[in-house]
Short mmCIF file of C-alpha atoms in Angstrom, two decimals:
data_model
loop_
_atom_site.label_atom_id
_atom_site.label_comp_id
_atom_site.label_asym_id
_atom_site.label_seq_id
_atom_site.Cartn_x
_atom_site.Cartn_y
_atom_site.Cartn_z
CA UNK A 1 -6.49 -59.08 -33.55
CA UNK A 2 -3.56 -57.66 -32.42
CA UNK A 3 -3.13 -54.01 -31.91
CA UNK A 4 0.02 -52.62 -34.09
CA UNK A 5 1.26 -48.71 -33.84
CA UNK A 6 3.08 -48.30 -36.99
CA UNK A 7 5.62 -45.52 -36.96
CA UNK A 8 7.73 -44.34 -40.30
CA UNK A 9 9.08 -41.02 -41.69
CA UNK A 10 7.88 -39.01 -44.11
CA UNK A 11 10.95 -40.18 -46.79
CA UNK A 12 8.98 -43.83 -47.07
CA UNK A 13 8.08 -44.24 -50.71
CA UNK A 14 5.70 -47.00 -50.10
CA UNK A 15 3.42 -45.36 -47.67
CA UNK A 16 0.27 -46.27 -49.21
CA UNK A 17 1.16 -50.36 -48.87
CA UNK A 18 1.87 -49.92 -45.59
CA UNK A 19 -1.26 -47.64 -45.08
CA UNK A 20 -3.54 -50.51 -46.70
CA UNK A 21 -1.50 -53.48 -44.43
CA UNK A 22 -1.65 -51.40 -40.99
CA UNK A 23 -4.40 -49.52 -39.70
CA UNK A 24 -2.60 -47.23 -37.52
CA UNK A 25 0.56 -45.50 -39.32
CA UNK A 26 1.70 -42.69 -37.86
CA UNK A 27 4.08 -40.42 -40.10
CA UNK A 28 7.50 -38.86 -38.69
CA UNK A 29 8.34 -35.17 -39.78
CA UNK A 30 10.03 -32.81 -37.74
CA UNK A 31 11.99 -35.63 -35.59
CA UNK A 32 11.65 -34.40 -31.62
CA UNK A 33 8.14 -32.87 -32.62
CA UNK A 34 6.55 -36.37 -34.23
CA UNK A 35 8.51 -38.80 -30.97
CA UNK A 36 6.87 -36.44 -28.76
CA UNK A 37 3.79 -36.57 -30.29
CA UNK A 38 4.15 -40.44 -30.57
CA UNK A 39 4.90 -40.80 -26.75
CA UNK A 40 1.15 -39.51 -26.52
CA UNK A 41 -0.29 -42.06 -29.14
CA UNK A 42 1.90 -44.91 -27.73
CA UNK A 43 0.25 -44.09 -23.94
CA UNK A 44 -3.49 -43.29 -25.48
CA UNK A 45 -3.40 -46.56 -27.47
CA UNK A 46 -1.48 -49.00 -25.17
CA UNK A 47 -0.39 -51.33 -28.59
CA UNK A 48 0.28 -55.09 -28.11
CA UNK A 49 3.56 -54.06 -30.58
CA UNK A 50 5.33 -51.05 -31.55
CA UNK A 51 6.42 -51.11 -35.11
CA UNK A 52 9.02 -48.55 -36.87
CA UNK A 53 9.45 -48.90 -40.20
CA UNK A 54 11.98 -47.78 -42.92
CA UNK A 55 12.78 -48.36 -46.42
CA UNK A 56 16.05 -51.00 -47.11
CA UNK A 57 18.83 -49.85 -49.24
CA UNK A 58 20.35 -53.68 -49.49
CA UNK A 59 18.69 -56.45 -51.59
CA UNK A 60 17.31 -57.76 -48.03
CA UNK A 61 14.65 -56.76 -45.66
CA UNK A 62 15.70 -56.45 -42.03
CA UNK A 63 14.39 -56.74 -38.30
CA UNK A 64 17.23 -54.39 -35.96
CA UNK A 65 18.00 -56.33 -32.81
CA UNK A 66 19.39 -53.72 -31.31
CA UNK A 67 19.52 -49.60 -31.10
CA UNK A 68 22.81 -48.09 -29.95
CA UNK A 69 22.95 -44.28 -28.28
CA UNK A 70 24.84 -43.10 -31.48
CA UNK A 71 24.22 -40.34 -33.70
CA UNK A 72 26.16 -39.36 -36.92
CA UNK A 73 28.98 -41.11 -35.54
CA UNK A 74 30.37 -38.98 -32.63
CA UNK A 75 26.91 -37.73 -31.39
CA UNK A 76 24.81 -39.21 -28.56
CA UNK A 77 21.42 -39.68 -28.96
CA UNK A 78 21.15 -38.99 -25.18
CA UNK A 79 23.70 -37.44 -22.83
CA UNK A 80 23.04 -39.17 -20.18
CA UNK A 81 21.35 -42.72 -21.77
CA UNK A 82 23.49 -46.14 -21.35
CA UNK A 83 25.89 -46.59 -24.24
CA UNK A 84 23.39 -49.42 -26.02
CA UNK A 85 20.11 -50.93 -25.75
CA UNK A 86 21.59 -54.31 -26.80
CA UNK A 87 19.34 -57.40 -28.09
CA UNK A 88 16.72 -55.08 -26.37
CA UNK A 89 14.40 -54.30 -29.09
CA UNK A 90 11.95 -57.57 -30.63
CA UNK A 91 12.70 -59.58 -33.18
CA UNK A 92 10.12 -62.08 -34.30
CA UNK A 93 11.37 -65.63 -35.29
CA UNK A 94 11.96 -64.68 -38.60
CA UNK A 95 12.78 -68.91 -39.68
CA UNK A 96 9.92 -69.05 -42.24
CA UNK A 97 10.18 -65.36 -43.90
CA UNK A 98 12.29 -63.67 -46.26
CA UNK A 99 13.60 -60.82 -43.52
CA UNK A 100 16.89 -61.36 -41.89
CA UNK A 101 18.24 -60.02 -38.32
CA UNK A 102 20.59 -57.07 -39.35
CA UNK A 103 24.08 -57.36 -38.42
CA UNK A 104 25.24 -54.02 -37.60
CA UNK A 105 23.23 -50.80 -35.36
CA UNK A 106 23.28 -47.54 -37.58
CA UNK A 107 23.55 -44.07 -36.39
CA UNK A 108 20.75 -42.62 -38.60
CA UNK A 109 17.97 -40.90 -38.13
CA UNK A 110 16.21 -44.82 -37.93
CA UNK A 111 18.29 -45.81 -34.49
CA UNK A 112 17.93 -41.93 -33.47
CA UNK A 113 14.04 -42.75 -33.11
CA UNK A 114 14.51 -46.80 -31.77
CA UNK A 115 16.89 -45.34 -29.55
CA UNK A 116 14.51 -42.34 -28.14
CA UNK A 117 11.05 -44.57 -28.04
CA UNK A 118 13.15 -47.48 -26.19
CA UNK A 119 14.23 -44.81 -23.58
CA UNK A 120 10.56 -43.38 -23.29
CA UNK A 121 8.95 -47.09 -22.75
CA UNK A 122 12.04 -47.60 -19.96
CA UNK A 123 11.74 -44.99 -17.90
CA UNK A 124 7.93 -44.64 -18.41
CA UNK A 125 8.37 -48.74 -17.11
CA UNK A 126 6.27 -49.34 -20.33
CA UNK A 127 6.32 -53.03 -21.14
CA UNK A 128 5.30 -52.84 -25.21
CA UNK A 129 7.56 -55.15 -27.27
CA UNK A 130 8.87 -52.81 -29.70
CA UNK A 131 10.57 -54.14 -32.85
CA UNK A 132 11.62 -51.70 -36.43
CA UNK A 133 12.06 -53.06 -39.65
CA UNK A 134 14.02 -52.05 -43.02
CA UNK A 135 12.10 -53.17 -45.44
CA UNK A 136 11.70 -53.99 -48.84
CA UNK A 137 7.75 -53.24 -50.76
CA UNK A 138 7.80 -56.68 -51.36
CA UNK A 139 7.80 -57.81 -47.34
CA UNK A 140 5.30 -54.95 -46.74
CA UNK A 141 2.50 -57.65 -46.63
CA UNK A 142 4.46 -60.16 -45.23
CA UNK A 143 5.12 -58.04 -42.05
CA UNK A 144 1.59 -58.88 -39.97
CA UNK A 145 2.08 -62.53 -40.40
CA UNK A 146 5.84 -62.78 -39.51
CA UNK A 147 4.86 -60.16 -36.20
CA UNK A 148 1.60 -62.22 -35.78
CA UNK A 149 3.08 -65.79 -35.60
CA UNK A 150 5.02 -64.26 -32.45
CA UNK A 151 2.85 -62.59 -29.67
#
């Protein structure tokens, strides 16, 4: 079975789903305390998949393909991080589910963490595919098999 670290923030109304679909769910508070904190999970449990998760404010559930150093729209996540991690994070071939690719990076708290884990596996020279979702509860249990069909 594949190993999945499940990250998502304390805001997630449907914690309890996702508790029951992924054994491993670890919950974001304090931002810089929980990623540094996860940085320690994500080296003691060497995942085959990294997994944020969020809730989706659109009618659709989404896979981000990409996390951009942005933050509340003239901030940098890092000062001294390249511009984008383009196409960079993992998307599972998402043909035969109901999520779609999203079509724009935000500069939320969501791509604040993608951006700061992506940076941690890079220079740590970590090689974990690491994918985050928006989701709806209704693709909650449809997540394992969509990120299963892939690795």
């Amino acid at each position: 079975i594949m190993k999945i670290l499940v990250y998502t923030f304390r805001t997630f109304p449907y914690l309890e789903e996702l508790k029951k679909t992924f054994p491993y769910v670890v919950v974001f508070g304090k931002l810089k305390e929980s990623l540094q904190n996860f940085y320690v999970v994500i080296t003691g449990k060497n995942p085959d998949l990294i997994l944020g998760v969020a809730l989706s404010n659109s009618s659709n559930s989404f896979f981000e393909p990409m996390t951009i150093n942005k933050f509340n729209e003239n901030a940098r996540v890092e000062r001294t991080g390249k511009n984008e991690y383009a196409l960079l994070l993992f998307v599972p071939n998402l043909k035969k589910s109901n999520f779609k690719v999203s079509p724009n990076p935000s500069d939320s708290f969501c791509n604040y963490t993608m951006y700061k884990i992506k940076n941690f596996l890079e220079q740590k020279e970590i090689d974990i595919p690491f994918a985050f979702s928006h989701l709806k509860k209704e693709q909650i249990k449809e997540l394992p098999l969509v990120l299963n069909d892939q690795i």
